[in-house]
mmCIF file of C-alpha atoms in Angstrom:
data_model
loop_
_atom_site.group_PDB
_atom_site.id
_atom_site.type_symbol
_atom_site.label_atom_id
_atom_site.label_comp_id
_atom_site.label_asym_id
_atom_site.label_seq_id
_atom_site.Cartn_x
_atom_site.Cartn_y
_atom_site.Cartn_z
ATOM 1 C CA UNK A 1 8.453 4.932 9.055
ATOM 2 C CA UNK A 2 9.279 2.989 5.988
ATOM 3 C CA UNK A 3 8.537 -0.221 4.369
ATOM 4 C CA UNK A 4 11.559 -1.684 5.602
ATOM 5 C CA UNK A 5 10.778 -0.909 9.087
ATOM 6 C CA UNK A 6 9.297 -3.325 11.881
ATOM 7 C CA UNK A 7 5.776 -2.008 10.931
ATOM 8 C CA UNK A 8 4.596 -5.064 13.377
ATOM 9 C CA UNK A 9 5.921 -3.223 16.406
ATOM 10 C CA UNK A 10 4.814 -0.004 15.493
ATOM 11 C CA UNK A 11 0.961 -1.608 15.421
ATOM 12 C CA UNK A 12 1.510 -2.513 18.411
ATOM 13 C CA UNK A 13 2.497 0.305 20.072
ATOM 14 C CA UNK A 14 -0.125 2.263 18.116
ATOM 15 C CA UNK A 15 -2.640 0.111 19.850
ATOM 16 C CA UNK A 16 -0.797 0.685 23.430
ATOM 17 C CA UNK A 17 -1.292 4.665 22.870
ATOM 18 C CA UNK A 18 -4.710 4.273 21.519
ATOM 19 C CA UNK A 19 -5.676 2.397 24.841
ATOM 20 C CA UNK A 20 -3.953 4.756 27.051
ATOM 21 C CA UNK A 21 -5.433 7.715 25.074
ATOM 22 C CA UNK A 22 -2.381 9.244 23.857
ATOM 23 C CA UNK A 23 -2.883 10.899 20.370
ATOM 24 C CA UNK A 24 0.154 10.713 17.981
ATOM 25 C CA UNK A 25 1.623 10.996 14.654
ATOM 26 C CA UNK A 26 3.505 8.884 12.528
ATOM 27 C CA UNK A 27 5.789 10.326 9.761
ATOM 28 C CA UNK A 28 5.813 7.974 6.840
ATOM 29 C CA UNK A 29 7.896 7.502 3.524
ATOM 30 C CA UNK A 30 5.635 5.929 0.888
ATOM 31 C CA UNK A 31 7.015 4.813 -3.058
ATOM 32 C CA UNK A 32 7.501 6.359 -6.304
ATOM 33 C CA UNK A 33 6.598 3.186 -8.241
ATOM 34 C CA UNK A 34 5.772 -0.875 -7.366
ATOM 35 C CA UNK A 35 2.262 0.500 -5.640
ATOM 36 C CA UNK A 36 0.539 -2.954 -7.821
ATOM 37 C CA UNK A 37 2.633 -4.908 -5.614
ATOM 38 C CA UNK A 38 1.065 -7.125 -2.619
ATOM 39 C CA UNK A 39 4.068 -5.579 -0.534
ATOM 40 C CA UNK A 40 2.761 -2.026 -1.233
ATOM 41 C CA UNK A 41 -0.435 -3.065 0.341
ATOM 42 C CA UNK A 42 0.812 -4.712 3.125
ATOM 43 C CA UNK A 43 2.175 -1.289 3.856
ATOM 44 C CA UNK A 44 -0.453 0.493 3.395
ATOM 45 C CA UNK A 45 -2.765 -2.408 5.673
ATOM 46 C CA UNK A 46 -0.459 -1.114 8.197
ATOM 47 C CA UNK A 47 -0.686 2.885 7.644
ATOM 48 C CA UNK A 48 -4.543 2.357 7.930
ATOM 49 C CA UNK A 49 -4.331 0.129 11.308
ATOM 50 C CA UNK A 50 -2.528 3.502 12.389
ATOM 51 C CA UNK A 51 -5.418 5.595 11.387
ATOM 52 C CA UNK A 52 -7.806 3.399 13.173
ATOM 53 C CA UNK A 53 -5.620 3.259 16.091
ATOM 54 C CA UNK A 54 -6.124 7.019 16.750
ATOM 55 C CA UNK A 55 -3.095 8.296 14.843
ATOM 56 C CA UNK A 56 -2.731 10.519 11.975
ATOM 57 C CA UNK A 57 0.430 10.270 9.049
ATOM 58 C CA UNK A 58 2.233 12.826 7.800
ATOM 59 C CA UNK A 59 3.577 12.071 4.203
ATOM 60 C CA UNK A 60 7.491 12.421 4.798
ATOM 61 C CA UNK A 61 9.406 14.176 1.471
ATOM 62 C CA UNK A 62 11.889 12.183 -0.346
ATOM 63 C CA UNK A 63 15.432 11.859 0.326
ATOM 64 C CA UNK A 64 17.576 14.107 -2.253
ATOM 65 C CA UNK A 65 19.691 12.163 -4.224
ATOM 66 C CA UNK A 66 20.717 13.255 -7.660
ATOM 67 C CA UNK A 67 18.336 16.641 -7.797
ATOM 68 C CA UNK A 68 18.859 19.658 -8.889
ATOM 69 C CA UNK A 69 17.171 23.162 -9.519
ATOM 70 C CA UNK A 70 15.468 22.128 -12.535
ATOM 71 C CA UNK A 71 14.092 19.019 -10.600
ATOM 72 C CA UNK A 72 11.044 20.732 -9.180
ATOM 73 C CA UNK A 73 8.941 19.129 -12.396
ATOM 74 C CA UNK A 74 9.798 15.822 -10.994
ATOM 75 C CA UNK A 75 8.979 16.069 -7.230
ATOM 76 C CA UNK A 76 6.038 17.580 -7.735
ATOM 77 C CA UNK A 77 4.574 14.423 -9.651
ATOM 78 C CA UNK A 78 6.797 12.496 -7.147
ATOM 79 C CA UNK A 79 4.756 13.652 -4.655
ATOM 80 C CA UNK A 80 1.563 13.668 -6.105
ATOM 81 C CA UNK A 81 1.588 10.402 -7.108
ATOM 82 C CA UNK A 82 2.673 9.154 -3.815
ATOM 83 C CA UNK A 83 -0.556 11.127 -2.080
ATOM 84 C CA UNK A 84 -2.824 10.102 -5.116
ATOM 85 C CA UNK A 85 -1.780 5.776 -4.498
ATOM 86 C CA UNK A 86 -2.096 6.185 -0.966
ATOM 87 C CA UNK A 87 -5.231 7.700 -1.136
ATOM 88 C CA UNK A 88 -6.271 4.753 -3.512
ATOM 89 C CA UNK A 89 -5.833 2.776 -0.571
ATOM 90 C CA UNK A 90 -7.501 4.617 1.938
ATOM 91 C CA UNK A 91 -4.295 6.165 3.428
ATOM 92 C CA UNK A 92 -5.167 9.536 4.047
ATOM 93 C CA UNK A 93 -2.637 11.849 5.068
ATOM 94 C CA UNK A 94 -3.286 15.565 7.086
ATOM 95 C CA UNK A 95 0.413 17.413 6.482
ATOM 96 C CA UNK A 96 3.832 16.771 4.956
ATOM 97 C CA UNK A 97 6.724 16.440 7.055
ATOM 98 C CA UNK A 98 10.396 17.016 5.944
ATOM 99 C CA UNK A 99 13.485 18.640 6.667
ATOM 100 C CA UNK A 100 13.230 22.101 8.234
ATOM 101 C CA UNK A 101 15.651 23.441 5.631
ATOM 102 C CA UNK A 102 13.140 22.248 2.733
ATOM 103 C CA UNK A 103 11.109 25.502 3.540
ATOM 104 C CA UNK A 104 14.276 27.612 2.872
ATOM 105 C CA UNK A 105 14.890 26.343 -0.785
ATOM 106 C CA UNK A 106 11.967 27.880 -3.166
ATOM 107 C CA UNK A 107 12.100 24.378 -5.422
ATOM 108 C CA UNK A 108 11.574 22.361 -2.205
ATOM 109 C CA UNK A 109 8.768 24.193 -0.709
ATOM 110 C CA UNK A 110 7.204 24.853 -3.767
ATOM 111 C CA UNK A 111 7.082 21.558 -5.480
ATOM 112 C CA UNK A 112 6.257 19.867 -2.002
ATOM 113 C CA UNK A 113 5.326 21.487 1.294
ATOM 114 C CA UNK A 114 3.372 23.840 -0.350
ATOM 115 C CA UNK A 115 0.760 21.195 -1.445
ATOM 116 C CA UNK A 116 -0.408 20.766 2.468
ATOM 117 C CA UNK A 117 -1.279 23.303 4.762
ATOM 118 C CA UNK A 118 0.319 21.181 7.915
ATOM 119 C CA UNK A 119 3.847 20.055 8.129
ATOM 120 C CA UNK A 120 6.087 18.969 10.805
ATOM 121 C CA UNK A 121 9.666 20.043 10.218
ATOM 122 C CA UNK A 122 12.443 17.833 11.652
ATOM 123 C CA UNK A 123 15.992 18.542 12.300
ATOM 124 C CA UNK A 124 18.634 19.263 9.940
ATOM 125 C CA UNK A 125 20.820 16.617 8.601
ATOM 126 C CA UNK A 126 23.003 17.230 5.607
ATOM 127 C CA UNK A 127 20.799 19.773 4.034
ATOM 128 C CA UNK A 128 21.142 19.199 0.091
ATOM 129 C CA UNK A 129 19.765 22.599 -1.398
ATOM 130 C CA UNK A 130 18.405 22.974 -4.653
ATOM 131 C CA UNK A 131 17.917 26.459 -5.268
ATOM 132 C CA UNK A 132 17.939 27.770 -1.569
ATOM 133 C CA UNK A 133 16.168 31.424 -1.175
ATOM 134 C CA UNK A 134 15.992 31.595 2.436
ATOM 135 C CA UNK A 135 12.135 33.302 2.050
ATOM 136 C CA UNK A 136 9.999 30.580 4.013
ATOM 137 C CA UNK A 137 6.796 30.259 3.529
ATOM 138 C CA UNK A 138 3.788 29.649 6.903
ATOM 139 C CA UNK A 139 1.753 27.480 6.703
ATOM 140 C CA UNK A 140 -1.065 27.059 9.297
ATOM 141 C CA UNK A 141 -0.355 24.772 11.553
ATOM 142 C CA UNK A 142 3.712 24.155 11.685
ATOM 143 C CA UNK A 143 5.195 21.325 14.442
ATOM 144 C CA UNK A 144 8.962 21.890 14.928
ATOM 145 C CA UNK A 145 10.094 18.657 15.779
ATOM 146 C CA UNK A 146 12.997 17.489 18.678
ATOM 147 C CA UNK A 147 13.558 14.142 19.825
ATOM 148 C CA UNK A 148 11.809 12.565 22.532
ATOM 149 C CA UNK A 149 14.521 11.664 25.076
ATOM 150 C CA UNK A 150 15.795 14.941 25.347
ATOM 151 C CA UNK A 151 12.812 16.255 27.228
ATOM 152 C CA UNK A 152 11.679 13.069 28.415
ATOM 153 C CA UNK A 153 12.840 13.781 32.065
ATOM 154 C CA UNK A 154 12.208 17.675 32.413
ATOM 155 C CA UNK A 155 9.226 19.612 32.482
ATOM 156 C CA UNK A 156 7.672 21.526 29.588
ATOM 157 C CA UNK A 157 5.528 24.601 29.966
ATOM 158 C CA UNK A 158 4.417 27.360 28.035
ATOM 159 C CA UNK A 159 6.812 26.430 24.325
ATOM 160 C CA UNK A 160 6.652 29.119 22.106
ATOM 161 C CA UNK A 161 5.595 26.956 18.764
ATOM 162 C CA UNK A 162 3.897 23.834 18.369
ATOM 163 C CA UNK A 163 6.067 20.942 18.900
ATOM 164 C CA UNK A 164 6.453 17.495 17.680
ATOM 165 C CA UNK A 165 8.218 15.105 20.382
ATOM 166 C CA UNK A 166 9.659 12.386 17.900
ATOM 167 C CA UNK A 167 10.570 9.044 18.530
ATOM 168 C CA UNK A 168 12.316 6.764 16.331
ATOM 169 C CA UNK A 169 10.053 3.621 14.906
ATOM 170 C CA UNK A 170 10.934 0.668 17.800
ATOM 171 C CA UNK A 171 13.151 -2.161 15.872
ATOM 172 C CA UNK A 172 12.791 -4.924 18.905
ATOM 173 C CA UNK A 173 9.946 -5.792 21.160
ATOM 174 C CA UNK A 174 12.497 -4.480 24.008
ATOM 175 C CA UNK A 175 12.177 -0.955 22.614
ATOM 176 C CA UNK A 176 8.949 -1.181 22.606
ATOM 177 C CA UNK A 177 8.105 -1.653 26.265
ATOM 178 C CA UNK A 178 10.557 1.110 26.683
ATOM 179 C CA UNK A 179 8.541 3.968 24.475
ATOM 180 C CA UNK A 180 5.589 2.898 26.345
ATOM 181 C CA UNK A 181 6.917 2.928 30.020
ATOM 182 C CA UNK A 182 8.808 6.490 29.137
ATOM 183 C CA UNK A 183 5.590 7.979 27.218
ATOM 184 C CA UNK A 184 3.090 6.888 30.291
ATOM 185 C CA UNK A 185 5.490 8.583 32.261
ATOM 186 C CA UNK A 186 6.227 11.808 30.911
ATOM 187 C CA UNK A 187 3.097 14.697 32.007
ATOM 188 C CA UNK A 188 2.781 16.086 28.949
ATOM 189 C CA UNK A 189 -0.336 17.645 27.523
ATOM 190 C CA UNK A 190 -0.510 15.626 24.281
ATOM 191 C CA UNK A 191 -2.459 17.648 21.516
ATOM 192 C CA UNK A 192 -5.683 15.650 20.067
ATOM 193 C CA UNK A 193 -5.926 16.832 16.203
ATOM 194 C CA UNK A 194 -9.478 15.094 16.816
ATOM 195 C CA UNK A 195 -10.936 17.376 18.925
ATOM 196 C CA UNK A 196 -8.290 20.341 19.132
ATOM 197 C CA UNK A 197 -9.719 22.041 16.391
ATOM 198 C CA UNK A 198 -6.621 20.980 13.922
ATOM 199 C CA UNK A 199 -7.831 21.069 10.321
ATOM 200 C CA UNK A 200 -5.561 19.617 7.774
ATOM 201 C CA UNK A 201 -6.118 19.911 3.782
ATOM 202 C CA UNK A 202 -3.682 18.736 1.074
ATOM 203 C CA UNK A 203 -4.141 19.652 -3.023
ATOM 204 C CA UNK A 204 -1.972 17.772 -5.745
ATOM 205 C CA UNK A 205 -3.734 17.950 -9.363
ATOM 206 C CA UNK A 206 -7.901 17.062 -9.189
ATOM 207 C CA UNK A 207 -7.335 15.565 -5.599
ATOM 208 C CA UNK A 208 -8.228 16.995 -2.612
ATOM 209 C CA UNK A 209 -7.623 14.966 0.806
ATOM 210 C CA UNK A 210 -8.976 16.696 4.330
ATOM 211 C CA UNK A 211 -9.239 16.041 7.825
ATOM 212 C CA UNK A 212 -11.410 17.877 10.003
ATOM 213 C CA UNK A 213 -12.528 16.380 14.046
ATOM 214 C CA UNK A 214 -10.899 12.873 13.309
ATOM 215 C CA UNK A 215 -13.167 12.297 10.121
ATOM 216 C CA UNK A 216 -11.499 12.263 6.440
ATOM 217 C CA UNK A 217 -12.383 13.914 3.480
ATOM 218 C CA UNK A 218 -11.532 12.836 -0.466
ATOM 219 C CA UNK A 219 -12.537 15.467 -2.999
ATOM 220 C CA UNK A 220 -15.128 16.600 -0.419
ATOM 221 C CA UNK A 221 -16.785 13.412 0.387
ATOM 222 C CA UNK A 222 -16.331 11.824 4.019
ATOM 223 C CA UNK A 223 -13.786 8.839 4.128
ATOM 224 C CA UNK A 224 -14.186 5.507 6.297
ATOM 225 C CA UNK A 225 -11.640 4.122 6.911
ATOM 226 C CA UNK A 226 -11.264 0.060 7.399
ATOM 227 C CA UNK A 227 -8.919 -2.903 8.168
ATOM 228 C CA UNK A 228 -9.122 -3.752 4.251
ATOM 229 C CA UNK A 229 -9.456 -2.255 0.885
ATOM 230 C CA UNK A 230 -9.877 -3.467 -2.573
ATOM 231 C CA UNK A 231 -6.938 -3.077 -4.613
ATOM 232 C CA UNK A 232 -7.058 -1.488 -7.699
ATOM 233 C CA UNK A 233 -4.606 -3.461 -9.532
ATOM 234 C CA UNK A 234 -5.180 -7.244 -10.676
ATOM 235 C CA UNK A 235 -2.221 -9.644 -9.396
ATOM 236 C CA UNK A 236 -1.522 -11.149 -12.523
ATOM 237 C CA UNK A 237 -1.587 -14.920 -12.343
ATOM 238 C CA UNK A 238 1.451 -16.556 -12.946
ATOM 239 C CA UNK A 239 3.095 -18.291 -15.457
ATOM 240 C CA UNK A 240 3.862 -21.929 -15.161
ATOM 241 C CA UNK A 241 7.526 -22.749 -16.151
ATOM 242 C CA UNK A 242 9.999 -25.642 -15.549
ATOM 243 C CA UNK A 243 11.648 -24.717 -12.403
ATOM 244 C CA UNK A 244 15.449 -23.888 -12.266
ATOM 245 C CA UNK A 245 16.414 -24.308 -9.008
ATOM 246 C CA UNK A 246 13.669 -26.736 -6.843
ATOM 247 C CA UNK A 247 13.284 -25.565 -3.058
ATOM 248 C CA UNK A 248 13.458 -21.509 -3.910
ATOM 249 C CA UNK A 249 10.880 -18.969 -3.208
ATOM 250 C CA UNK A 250 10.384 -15.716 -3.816
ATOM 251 C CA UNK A 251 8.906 -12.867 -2.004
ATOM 252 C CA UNK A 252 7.948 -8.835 -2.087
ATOM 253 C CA UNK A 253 9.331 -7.433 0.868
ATOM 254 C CA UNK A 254 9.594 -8.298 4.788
ATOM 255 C CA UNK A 255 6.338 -7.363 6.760
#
């Protein structure tokens, strides 16, 4: 889940799983800068509708771009910055999620998945190593991660690790009725981190964010979370000027 995606649709099928009483996870991108902006709270409006829909959000690690070994400095305020804003608006999340192959590069795991004691590793791409080691760490609770549809039709019993069943975030209202019809379906014992036990704790800096029998913790202090939250940014107001083009507008982002 990004921004950019149809975060509409994936409300609404939040809502369908919450009514059917299907527990899930979402695995979620946030930003490294722009979190003033309205459209960074129009994201986050939609993370929390997740939370109170019964799901939980694993902060997803950044795509690699440019890195390199000496980059570890830089992810880890990366991602502590991204945990700290969404925390600021009552996003809270329980693990980090990210390619398996980050736990096999000691920059990777270090400056990222070792911040959360939950992650959900997903399958390998184009791995893009920075300083691979090939010692991985365990952490406590560990989901390996395979797509939906290729169990979808055949039964599971007895799987030898925790699993995440993934399935991609629905683009048209089409593919929505689909994941819901193939989800109802399936007889699958879907885990409940509410009441399985599942505790989930992440540290970056002075902040602290848990989540222990569906209730969340900040710094030790029990979370609520609600439709809306105060911003901590002012909008500025804007500044009249003599129009350039008449019949323009401008906006944030697509929501």
């Amino acid at each position: 889940m990004t921004p950019y995606s149809d975060l509409s649709r994936l409300v609404r099928l939040s809502r369908y799983l919450n009514r059917h009483h299907i527990r899930f996870a979402v695995s979620a991108v946030s930003v490294a800068e722009n979190a003033e902006l309205a459209a960074y709270r129009q994201y986050t409006k939609r993370l929390r509708q997740v939370e109170l829909n019964g799901g939980v959000i694993f902060l997803q690690t950044p795509k690699i771009g440019g890195a390199s070994a000496a980059s570890g400095n830089k992810l880890n305020q990366l991602m502590t910055g991204e945990l700290v804003d969404l925390a600021n608006q009552a996003v809270f999340p329980v693990g980090i999620s990210s390619a398996g192959y980050w736990n096999q590069d000691i920059v990777l795991r270090k400056n990222a998945l070792s911040k959360a004691s939950s992650w959900v590793l997903l399958p390998n791409k184009a791995p893009t190593y920075l300083k691979q080691d090939n010692n991985a760490a365990v952490a406590k609770t560990t989901y390996m991660a395979m797509p939906f549809h290729s169990v979808a039709h055949q039964p599971l019993t007895n799987l030898p690790l925790a699993t995440a069943l993934t399935i991609n975030t629905p683009d048209s209202r089409k593919r929505v009725r689909i994941i819901e019809q193939q989800v109802t379906q399936t007889h699958f014992h879907w885990a409940d981190l509410q009441t399985n036990g599942f505790q989930g704790t992440i540290h970056v800096g002075t902040t602290a964010l848990a989540y222990k029998n569906g209730h969340y913790y900040l710094n030790g202090h029990r979370q609520r979370v609600t439709h809306n939250v105060a911003s901590p940014y002012k909008t500025p107001k804007p500044v009249a000027t003599q129009p350039l083009f008449k019949r323009f507008f401008k906006v944030q982002g697509c929501f």
